[in-house]
């Protein structure tokens, strides 16, 4: 009886654990092991273990550039998502119920459409012969097209579009718990609307902003479809580099090593961010 | 002109009228309660005074200043919300400091004011706490300190005690009254708790369906309710249908269910009326002095009181008797009851028709 009771939690979480093991842990471990193998153009993957791949990556400025670009794109995306998502979430919360559910659908709508479709849409907009450039040229505002496709900026814009729902949901969840009459209280104490937002609403949204940033940053750093379509061969990020190593060069071990480095660096950034957040906000909110 | 003048204030939401032609004047330093059942428009009235709702018509004049065009943040009122509405990310001290900060008060002046306010509500020792680590009563006092520290001309309280348990509520009532008198601030309290309104206020304004029904001191309102609604809302009351036969200098003659009784003279025409008699004004007496015989249906022991439900020829009556530690009549027993004719209140039949 007692034995059964203590086994219960394990039995109940068994299916999830199995899924976790088969679909996450095993591929991860295999990728990790693969990253230590070596590769030659004629012999393919060799069953030897060494740090050769890591040394190759860490001593090549080409890879540094790719890593830096990836994290700058992720950072830019995160910052833009905060700047746009926080006011948007607050405005949504203050709408009347009917308008709110309608607008929420609009905001979350992008999540219902495939990333590839959305990104192809952006490439139609951003291209040299794209809608935006054509429009600006028609209006005689510019004489030659502005380069937007195949730039980091273009990737950031499209990523923001993909990621902003996550930020809005996170901030929404944080703000929904708040007592809205605190804003009235602040107003009655003489705060202007700007002061109410910066001093009362924003601090209460902070836990949501921080967890939303975590999600957006890590998803952007490892995003594939958007940079692949909008960056092409020219603007490479880590995930597209891994893809190329696996499918074009067929150097799987090197690709695996890059993937492991991406995982580790995102993990380190996330954990230190989380530490910071917990230190700052423990004991303030219920 | 009074300190606060509310004139014909009306608020309509779509097709329903939440506040209807509400007029009230409050003197400086006075404590007035808005009392009424749930949904009668108390909060709406307070929100219009605070500036969070626009009146459909009517005016609010505070200390000679018409508030209709003044935004909430420029009205300088202290407001305590039902949920306290403390800023969760700020300590007690920071909560109290917020209003001073918005007024550009800084340095020693600010520190002094915060210290005084926390002193007033006896929370100096918790200045560095966050609201979530405080009890309901403490939070309520923080909200009070935060509202008072800006030295408001008018303090608005929206059911500030309704979240507290009965014991704490009683303590906080005394505390609230002390704080209000120490600070000398004109106060408007919204409540649906009649005992709270009576304990705290200089005057009570009873509301029903968005209208002001009666205003007066707690004693006058309790003693001379203008309608059966008010007499039932303020304390317990026995209300009976009656017919007014005649009224004159020697009092009124009434017919209640075929029994002739007398009451105080009233300014009403003979015809159908209501009579109201407080349970504590009816006495259980020896048969010789009794006005009516009655049979005990039920009795409930309330500690300091006994509550009886009696069956009489004029209808069922509630009677309250102080517990003197003696034997009291038991259910099924027949007793005799008496009351003084002047304790009878004669009210017009229709509740709307308040003379
Ligand atoms: N924004 C609004 N839109 C429509 N009707 C409203 C709105 N606010 C309040 N009402 C209505 O106005 C009436 C008065 O509401 P109010 O909140 O003033 O009641 P109250 O006396 O404070 O009640 P309680 O004691 O329950 O707090 C209610 O019938 C309510 O349904
Ligand atoms: Mg209310």
XYZ file of C-alpha atoms and ligand atoms in Angstrom:
673
model
C 0.000 0.000 0.000
C 2.661 2.396 1.116
C 4.947 1.297 -1.674
C 2.190 1.899 -4.178
C 1.485 5.331 -2.777
C 5.095 6.371 -3.098
C 5.270 4.968 -6.620
C 2.141 6.828 -7.683
C 3.764 10.132 -8.660
C 6.302 8.261 -10.777
C 3.660 6.139 -12.443
C 1.532 9.167 -13.178
C 4.387 11.173 -14.654
C 5.695 8.119 -16.481
C 4.247 8.902 -19.909
C 5.544 12.455 -19.813
C 8.965 11.273 -18.660
C 9.089 8.717 -21.452
C 8.206 11.364 -24.012
C 10.825 13.660 -22.551
C 13.419 10.897 -22.677
C 12.723 9.740 -26.218
C 12.160 13.057 -27.911
C 14.396 15.421 -26.000
C 17.041 13.804 -23.893
C 18.237 11.092 -26.299
C 18.576 13.386 -29.361
C 20.280 15.965 -27.172
C 22.773 13.469 -25.794
C 23.426 12.088 -29.275
C 24.027 15.583 -30.648
C 26.348 16.226 -27.759
C 28.328 13.040 -28.435
C 28.350 13.729 -32.162
C 29.960 17.111 -31.554
C 33.139 15.372 -30.339
C 33.525 13.196 -33.429
C 35.748 14.271 -36.276
C 35.006 14.510 -39.954
C 36.942 14.181 -43.183
C 35.735 14.883 -46.709
C 36.554 11.423 -47.931
C 35.971 9.233 -44.882
C 32.907 11.026 -43.469
C 32.242 10.880 -39.728
C 34.907 9.085 -37.746
C 34.254 7.290 -34.459
C 36.932 9.184 -32.575
C 36.479 11.673 -29.778
C 38.201 15.014 -29.418
C 37.691 18.757 -28.959
C 38.690 19.496 -32.551
C 35.327 20.942 -33.597
C 35.152 23.296 -30.616
C 38.716 24.458 -31.205
C 37.886 25.091 -34.858
C 34.825 27.176 -33.979
C 36.412 29.137 -31.174
C 39.469 30.034 -33.238
C 37.590 31.209 -36.307
C 36.387 34.830 -36.400
C 33.782 33.795 -38.983
C 31.868 31.934 -36.277
C 32.326 34.767 -33.773
C 30.657 37.070 -36.253
C 27.728 34.677 -36.651
C 27.284 34.264 -32.907
C 27.472 38.015 -32.324
C 24.993 38.700 -35.125
C 22.585 36.101 -33.780
C 22.592 37.503 -30.279
C 22.331 41.098 -31.491
C 19.315 40.134 -33.599
C 17.785 38.352 -30.585
C 18.511 41.330 -28.343
C 17.066 43.825 -30.829
C 13.971 41.675 -31.229
C 13.546 41.445 -27.457
C 13.905 45.195 -26.945
C 11.420 45.998 -29.710
C 8.995 43.407 -28.324
C 9.171 45.089 -24.898
C 8.728 48.577 -26.337
C 5.738 47.558 -28.442
C 4.286 44.717 -26.387
C 4.007 46.353 -22.970
C 1.883 49.339 -24.023
C -0.118 47.030 -26.250
C -0.892 44.645 -23.384
C -1.894 47.557 -21.139
C -4.136 49.088 -23.781
C -5.723 45.682 -24.378
C -6.434 45.269 -20.669
C -8.140 48.639 -20.488
C -10.425 47.993 -23.438
C -14.071 47.132 -23.017
C -14.600 43.349 -22.874
C -15.957 42.958 -26.382
C -13.303 45.060 -28.100
C -10.710 43.351 -25.936
C -11.503 39.821 -27.044
C -11.598 40.989 -30.655
C -8.219 42.711 -30.400
C -6.729 39.797 -28.517
C -7.625 37.604 -31.452
C -5.881 40.055 -33.774
C -2.782 40.039 -31.578
C -2.622 36.278 -31.206
C -3.670 35.671 -34.799
C -0.093 35.489 -36.142
C 0.435 32.425 -33.942
C -2.221 30.615 -35.924
C -0.377 31.052 -39.223
C 2.764 29.138 -40.171
C 6.004 31.034 -39.605
C 7.040 30.262 -43.167
C 3.916 31.833 -44.615
C 4.276 34.906 -42.436
C 7.924 35.291 -43.329
C 7.291 34.912 -47.035
C 4.768 37.688 -46.589
C 7.504 39.853 -45.112
C 9.828 39.093 -48.011
C 7.132 40.305 -50.397
C 6.916 43.518 -48.391
C 10.636 44.075 -47.877
C 12.161 43.093 -51.233
C 13.885 45.534 -53.592
C 10.850 45.234 -55.848
C 8.657 44.728 -52.820
C 5.538 46.598 -51.795
C 7.258 49.104 -49.507
C 10.011 50.083 -51.935
C 7.600 50.302 -54.882
C 5.320 52.512 -52.820
C 8.108 54.842 -51.708
C 9.429 55.133 -55.251
C 5.927 55.898 -56.580
C 5.687 58.703 -54.062
C 9.117 59.944 -55.177
C 10.358 59.781 -51.601
C 13.324 57.677 -52.686
C 14.982 57.241 -56.095
C 16.473 53.771 -55.686
C 15.134 50.939 -53.521
C 16.221 50.769 -49.880
C 17.788 47.442 -49.053
C 15.655 45.719 -46.452
C 15.579 42.089 -47.496
C 18.780 40.187 -46.592
C 19.621 42.574 -43.742
C 19.678 42.007 -40.001
C 17.124 44.789 -39.648
C 14.681 42.959 -41.882
C 15.103 39.804 -39.827
C 14.483 41.728 -36.592
C 11.293 43.286 -37.951
C 9.910 39.918 -39.024
C 10.973 38.251 -35.768
C 9.233 40.955 -33.751
C 6.063 40.159 -35.644
C 6.437 36.476 -34.812
C 7.490 36.917 -31.188
C 5.362 39.790 -29.932
C 2.387 37.598 -28.978
C 4.588 35.844 -26.408
C 5.551 39.142 -24.857
C 1.963 40.360 -24.811
C 0.731 37.161 -23.184
C 3.415 37.315 -20.497
C 2.778 40.981 -19.691
C -0.973 40.428 -19.864
C -0.724 37.639 -17.296
C 1.298 39.842 -14.963
C -1.003 42.851 -15.314
C -4.220 40.919 -15.035
C -3.451 40.089 -11.428
C -3.128 43.751 -10.542
C -5.767 45.755 -8.712
C -6.874 48.356 -11.241
C -8.043 50.715 -8.505
C -4.374 51.247 -7.582
C -4.185 53.327 -10.756
C -7.181 55.375 -9.614
C -5.517 55.743 -6.221
C -2.356 57.061 -7.870
C -4.441 59.456 -9.933
C -6.232 60.740 -6.857
C -2.834 61.332 -5.244
C -1.955 63.666 -8.108
C -0.189 61.422 -10.646
C -0.459 62.327 -14.329
C -1.312 59.534 -16.794
C 2.375 59.213 -17.711
C 3.343 58.949 -14.026
C 0.606 56.376 -13.435
C 2.009 54.265 -16.246
C 5.681 54.553 -15.332
C 5.350 54.413 -11.549
C 2.402 52.081 -11.014
C 1.675 49.995 -14.108
C 5.195 49.368 -15.396
C 6.654 48.049 -12.129
C 3.720 45.675 -11.811
C 4.252 44.537 -15.408
C 7.949 43.934 -14.728
C 7.793 40.234 -13.842
C 5.860 39.673 -17.086
C 8.327 41.764 -19.082
C 11.242 39.797 -17.682
C 9.762 36.361 -18.307
C 8.498 37.491 -21.724
C 11.995 38.717 -22.600
C 13.355 35.327 -21.652
C 10.985 33.559 -24.002
C 11.434 36.015 -26.855
C 15.211 36.120 -26.548
C 15.726 32.371 -26.516
C 13.226 31.735 -29.307
C 14.779 34.484 -31.455
C 18.326 33.277 -30.853
C 17.404 29.830 -32.112
C 14.839 30.884 -34.749
C 15.385 29.229 -38.086
C 12.663 29.881 -40.653
C 12.673 33.675 -40.438
C 16.447 34.229 -40.768
C 16.656 31.471 -43.381
C 14.087 33.114 -45.639
C 14.880 36.776 -44.985
C 18.653 36.430 -44.504
C 19.421 33.808 -47.107
C 23.052 32.851 -47.598
C 24.303 36.322 -46.875
C 23.069 37.029 -43.365
C 23.808 33.836 -41.544
C 22.767 33.155 -37.971
C 23.669 30.196 -35.799
C 20.715 28.004 -36.659
C 21.104 28.507 -40.421
C 24.834 27.773 -40.089
C 24.052 24.515 -38.301
C 21.614 23.669 -41.076
C 24.235 24.332 -43.725
C 26.817 22.202 -41.956
C 24.391 19.321 -41.703
C 22.860 19.450 -45.166
C 25.373 21.141 -47.469
C 28.849 20.448 -46.147
C 27.601 17.248 -44.507
C 29.971 18.015 -41.636
C 27.576 16.788 -38.948
C 30.053 16.894 -36.058
C 30.875 20.575 -36.663
C 27.155 21.383 -36.974
C 26.505 19.521 -33.734
C 29.267 21.461 -31.981
C 27.766 24.782 -33.117
C 24.336 23.631 -31.938
C 25.731 22.676 -28.538
C 27.429 26.061 -28.214
C 24.149 27.792 -29.077
C 22.311 25.756 -26.474
C 24.899 26.431 -23.796
C 25.150 30.154 -24.441
C 21.376 30.626 -24.476
C 21.138 28.570 -21.300
C 23.796 30.678 -19.581
C 22.125 33.910 -20.628
C 18.704 32.669 -19.485
C 19.912 31.412 -16.131
C 21.814 34.558 -15.255
C 18.832 36.658 -16.354
C 16.572 34.560 -14.159
C 18.919 34.973 -11.210
C 18.834 38.711 -11.665
C 15.050 38.764 -11.825
C 14.594 36.640 -8.759
C 16.971 38.712 -6.731
C 15.255 41.915 -7.733
C 11.637 40.847 -7.367
C 11.501 38.216 -4.669
C 9.164 39.177 -1.859
C 7.372 41.966 -3.656
C 4.493 40.240 -5.369
C 2.011 37.786 -3.997
C -22.645 77.876 1.884
C -21.513 74.513 3.159
C -18.030 73.088 2.706
C -19.202 70.420 0.274
C -22.323 71.089 -1.777
C -23.709 68.365 -3.993
C -26.591 69.620 -6.084
C -29.037 67.480 -8.045
C -26.334 65.000 -8.961
C -27.545 62.428 -11.491
C -25.799 59.568 -13.227
C -27.358 57.475 -15.961
C -25.802 54.340 -17.416
C -27.568 53.734 -20.721
C -31.184 53.364 -19.673
C -30.702 52.882 -15.934
C -30.347 55.700 -13.450
C -27.701 54.816 -10.852
C -27.860 58.121 -8.981
C -30.972 60.235 -9.177
C -31.207 63.919 -8.236
C -28.882 63.531 -5.261
C -28.316 66.643 -3.155
C -26.276 66.849 0.018
C -24.374 69.465 1.930
C -21.589 68.630 4.327
C -19.994 71.004 6.831
C -16.258 71.309 7.360
C -14.909 68.581 9.646
C -18.125 66.606 9.510
C -18.298 62.814 9.145
C -21.197 61.810 6.896
C -22.083 58.255 5.889
C -23.838 57.231 2.702
C -25.830 54.209 3.772
C -27.880 51.980 1.548
C -28.337 48.464 0.236
C -26.112 46.978 -2.440
C -26.526 48.584 -5.849
C -28.235 51.757 -4.609
C -25.590 54.013 -6.154
C -23.253 54.761 -3.257
C -20.026 53.933 -5.072
C -21.194 55.760 -8.172
C -21.833 58.877 -6.077
C -18.391 58.639 -4.514
C -16.747 58.052 -7.902
C -18.357 61.208 -9.254
C -17.073 63.224 -6.295
C -13.625 61.677 -6.776
C -13.691 62.489 -10.493
C -13.558 58.949 -11.869
C -17.083 59.115 -13.291
C -18.628 62.060 -15.112
C -22.026 63.081 -13.770
C -24.869 63.106 -16.280
C -26.056 66.307 -14.613
C -25.772 68.216 -11.377
C -22.827 69.856 -9.696
C -20.301 69.272 -6.942
C -18.873 72.314 -5.181
C -16.053 71.831 -2.702
C -15.004 74.811 -0.627
C -16.430 77.169 -3.214
C -14.680 75.430 -6.114
C -16.813 73.789 -8.793
C -15.272 70.389 -9.434
C -17.061 69.556 -12.665
C -14.152 70.549 -14.947
C -11.401 69.489 -12.533
C -9.682 66.150 -13.337
C -9.369 63.591 -10.546
C -5.682 64.227 -10.023
C -6.196 67.941 -9.414
C -9.047 67.553 -6.912
C -6.736 66.841 -3.987
C -9.047 64.356 -2.321
C -7.974 61.473 -0.129
C -9.576 58.222 -1.195
C -9.574 54.845 0.516
C -10.798 52.098 -1.780
C -12.688 49.015 -0.782
C -9.752 46.849 -1.921
C -7.261 49.336 -0.378
C -5.531 49.602 -3.782
C -2.075 49.769 -2.240
C 0.880 49.807 -4.610
C 2.193 46.247 -4.249
C 5.693 47.040 -5.471
C 6.283 49.756 -2.888
C 6.907 49.547 0.833
C 4.494 51.103 3.297
C 6.686 54.161 3.455
C 6.888 54.473 -0.324
C 3.143 54.048 -0.594
C 2.597 56.923 1.803
C 5.325 58.997 0.130
C 3.768 58.711 -3.338
C 1.245 61.517 -2.945
C 3.887 63.841 -1.469
C 6.263 63.031 -4.286
C 3.597 63.928 -6.851
C 3.231 67.257 -5.065
C 6.948 67.877 -5.218
C 7.396 67.756 -1.453
C 10.853 66.390 -0.639
C 13.566 66.177 1.954
C 12.910 66.684 5.654
C 9.449 68.030 5.068
C 8.474 64.777 3.342
C 10.074 62.576 5.976
C 8.286 64.490 8.717
C 4.907 64.167 7.046
C 5.352 60.451 6.430
C 6.387 59.913 10.041
C 3.342 61.836 11.280
C 0.961 59.924 9.037
C 2.357 56.540 10.052
C 2.215 57.643 13.667
C -1.431 58.547 13.302
C -2.310 55.054 12.096
C 0.195 53.421 14.470
C 2.262 51.747 11.788
C 5.661 53.398 12.276
C 7.247 50.050 13.092
C 6.170 48.538 9.742
C 7.389 51.346 7.473
C 9.736 49.101 5.491
C 7.272 46.249 4.928
C 5.659 45.408 1.611
C 1.834 45.337 1.605
C 1.660 41.630 0.890
C 3.291 40.896 4.234
C 0.567 42.699 6.185
C -2.822 41.846 7.635
C -6.084 43.267 6.322
C -6.364 45.767 9.158
C -2.790 46.951 8.680
C -3.271 47.364 4.933
C -6.375 49.350 5.601
C -4.441 51.679 7.866
C -1.717 52.098 5.228
C -4.416 53.102 2.763
C -5.714 55.595 5.297
C -2.255 57.032 5.963
C -1.615 57.330 2.243
C -4.874 59.229 1.774
C -4.372 61.493 4.795
C -0.734 62.419 4.253
C -1.593 64.764 1.387
C -3.803 66.679 3.834
C -6.904 66.336 1.660
C -9.782 68.757 1.925
C -12.112 65.804 1.787
C -11.649 62.151 2.664
C -13.686 59.586 0.721
C -13.999 56.075 2.112
C -15.634 53.332 0.058
C -16.582 50.488 2.402
C -13.106 50.502 3.897
C -13.969 47.989 6.606
C -15.982 45.471 4.632
C -13.035 43.114 4.095
C -12.302 42.745 7.784
C -13.688 40.199 10.208
C -16.285 41.317 12.741
C -13.924 41.805 15.671
C -11.303 43.712 13.717
C -14.027 45.746 12.082
C -15.236 46.985 15.443
C -11.710 47.888 16.499
C -11.069 49.685 13.227
C -14.318 51.636 13.575
C -13.088 53.200 16.794
C -9.673 53.709 15.241
C -11.134 55.320 12.138
C -13.206 57.715 14.188
C -10.185 58.672 16.298
C -8.011 59.226 13.228
C -10.688 61.266 11.509
C -11.129 63.479 14.556
C -7.385 63.863 15.136
C -6.887 64.876 11.534
C -10.073 66.968 11.570
C -10.783 66.083 7.977
C -14.224 66.261 6.393
C -15.176 62.681 5.599
C -17.675 60.896 3.421
C -18.031 57.190 4.132
C -19.881 54.713 1.956
C -21.219 51.648 3.685
C -24.070 49.189 3.666
C -23.503 48.341 7.323
C -25.967 50.308 9.435
C -24.128 49.758 12.713
C -20.917 51.057 11.131
C -22.707 54.140 9.850
C -24.275 54.797 13.244
C -21.046 54.235 15.169
C -18.940 56.542 13.021
C -20.993 59.357 11.601
C -22.174 62.763 12.637
C -24.944 62.368 10.090
C -26.250 59.483 8.021
C -27.596 59.829 4.492
C -29.771 56.853 3.633
C -29.968 56.005 -0.068
C -32.379 53.795 -1.918
C -32.480 53.193 -5.675
C -30.097 56.060 -6.349
C -32.096 58.571 -4.322
C -31.376 60.229 -1.017
C -34.233 59.160 1.270
C -33.348 60.731 4.586
C -30.490 62.583 6.195
C -29.961 63.246 9.870
C -27.997 62.316 12.961
C -27.811 58.576 13.657
C -30.180 59.054 16.616
C -32.810 61.008 14.669
C -32.646 58.664 11.713
C -33.035 55.661 13.947
C -35.771 57.199 16.061
C -37.801 58.886 13.349
C -37.360 56.955 10.135
C -39.329 58.505 7.313
C -40.284 55.228 5.714
C -40.639 51.571 6.560
C -37.638 50.913 4.310
C -35.444 53.082 6.501
C -36.845 51.768 9.761
C -36.107 48.241 8.585
C -32.716 49.113 7.192
C -31.536 50.864 10.365
C -31.872 48.232 13.035
C -34.775 45.855 13.391
C -38.322 47.030 13.270
C -41.862 45.690 13.480
C -43.851 47.122 10.586
C -47.600 46.581 10.506
C -50.387 47.705 8.211
C -52.847 49.954 10.014
C -55.662 52.399 9.414
C -55.421 55.899 10.775
C -58.833 56.785 12.207
C -58.141 60.251 13.489
C -55.284 62.404 14.647
C -55.263 65.467 16.844
C -53.520 67.202 19.717
C -54.250 64.288 22.020
C -52.537 61.826 19.654
C -53.584 59.499 16.879
C -56.151 56.721 16.952
C -55.364 53.665 14.900
C -56.998 50.428 13.944
C -54.639 47.493 13.564
C -56.332 44.308 12.501
C -59.461 45.287 14.437
C -57.618 46.365 17.577
C -57.721 50.008 18.599
C -54.405 51.516 19.645
C -53.084 55.028 20.118
C -49.957 56.729 18.847
C -48.336 60.156 18.631
C -50.009 62.863 16.573
C -48.952 62.868 12.912
C -49.311 65.077 9.904
C -51.157 62.530 7.760
C -54.663 62.149 6.406
C -56.813 59.377 7.849
C -56.583 56.175 5.822
C -54.118 53.397 5.260
C -50.768 53.828 7.031
C -47.850 51.770 8.298
C -46.845 51.634 11.920
C -43.354 50.781 13.044
C -42.323 49.730 16.501
C -38.735 48.935 17.544
C -38.290 45.495 19.166
C -36.451 47.004 22.137
C -39.369 49.372 22.871
C -41.782 46.519 23.500
C -41.784 45.243 27.038
C -42.917 41.884 28.403
C -44.906 42.712 31.554
C -47.328 41.360 34.133
C -50.787 40.705 32.798
C -52.273 43.682 34.721
C -50.158 46.287 32.884
C -50.250 44.579 29.498
C -51.671 46.114 26.357
C -51.930 42.825 24.461
C -51.570 39.151 25.230
C -48.981 37.312 23.112
C -47.739 33.775 22.612
C -44.014 33.064 22.366
C -43.216 31.400 19.027
C -39.458 31.404 19.250
C -36.708 32.783 21.398
C -33.058 33.178 20.547
C -30.286 33.822 23.019
C -27.827 36.449 21.776
C -25.551 36.723 24.786
C -26.369 40.174 26.020
C -29.943 39.971 24.712
C -32.887 37.697 24.170
C -34.751 37.902 20.881
C -38.379 36.799 20.973
C -40.807 36.249 18.142
C -44.337 36.663 19.450
C -47.740 35.957 17.955
C -50.371 38.590 18.769
C -53.730 39.649 17.444
C -52.141 42.564 15.570
C -49.521 40.316 13.891
C -46.180 38.724 14.652
C -43.779 40.932 16.588
C -40.071 40.839 17.336
C -39.144 41.767 20.883
C -35.659 42.283 22.274
C -34.986 42.058 25.983
C -31.742 42.706 27.760
C -30.348 39.597 29.435
C -30.609 40.273 33.154
C -29.777 36.729 34.141
C -33.391 35.949 34.985
C -35.715 33.296 33.712
C -37.405 34.340 30.477
C -40.622 33.105 28.887
C -40.258 29.906 26.886
C -41.768 29.033 23.526
C -45.467 28.216 23.853
C -45.920 30.359 26.956
C -48.410 33.221 26.938
C -47.114 36.607 28.031
C -48.322 40.193 28.044
C -46.688 43.011 26.185
C -46.809 46.773 26.508
C -45.273 49.833 24.877
C -45.564 53.569 25.212
C -47.777 55.159 22.545
C -45.109 57.779 21.726
C -42.710 55.025 20.663
C -44.997 54.112 17.825
C -43.974 55.586 14.428
C -46.768 56.216 11.964
C -45.572 56.221 8.364
C -47.313 56.843 5.074
C -48.344 53.658 3.288
C -46.293 54.212 0.135
C -42.534 54.099 0.590
C -41.964 56.621 -2.149
C -44.284 59.136 -0.563
C -41.930 60.567 2.014
C -43.436 63.633 3.648
N -20.161 51.231 -15.422
C -21.441 50.906 -15.212
N -22.261 50.607 -16.257
C -23.548 50.283 -16.052
N -24.156 50.222 -14.854
C -23.398 50.494 -13.775
C -22.003 50.846 -13.892
N -21.520 51.063 -12.649
C -22.549 50.844 -11.807
N -23.681 50.517 -12.471
C -24.982 50.242 -11.869
O -25.336 51.332 -11.060
C -25.967 50.889 -9.870
C -25.270 51.482 -8.667
O -23.974 50.939 -8.580
P -23.006 51.280 -7.372
O -21.714 50.601 -7.657
O -22.962 52.741 -7.175
O -23.728 50.551 -6.159
P -23.327 50.551 -4.626
O -24.383 51.277 -3.910
O -21.937 51.030 -4.461
O -23.436 48.999 -4.296
P -22.485 48.089 -3.369
O -22.918 48.312 -1.975
O -22.834 46.707 -3.831
O -21.087 48.463 -3.655
C -25.928 49.374 -9.904
O -27.213 48.910 -10.250
C -24.938 49.042 -10.961
O -25.322 47.877 -11.636
Mg -20.016 50.019 -3.927
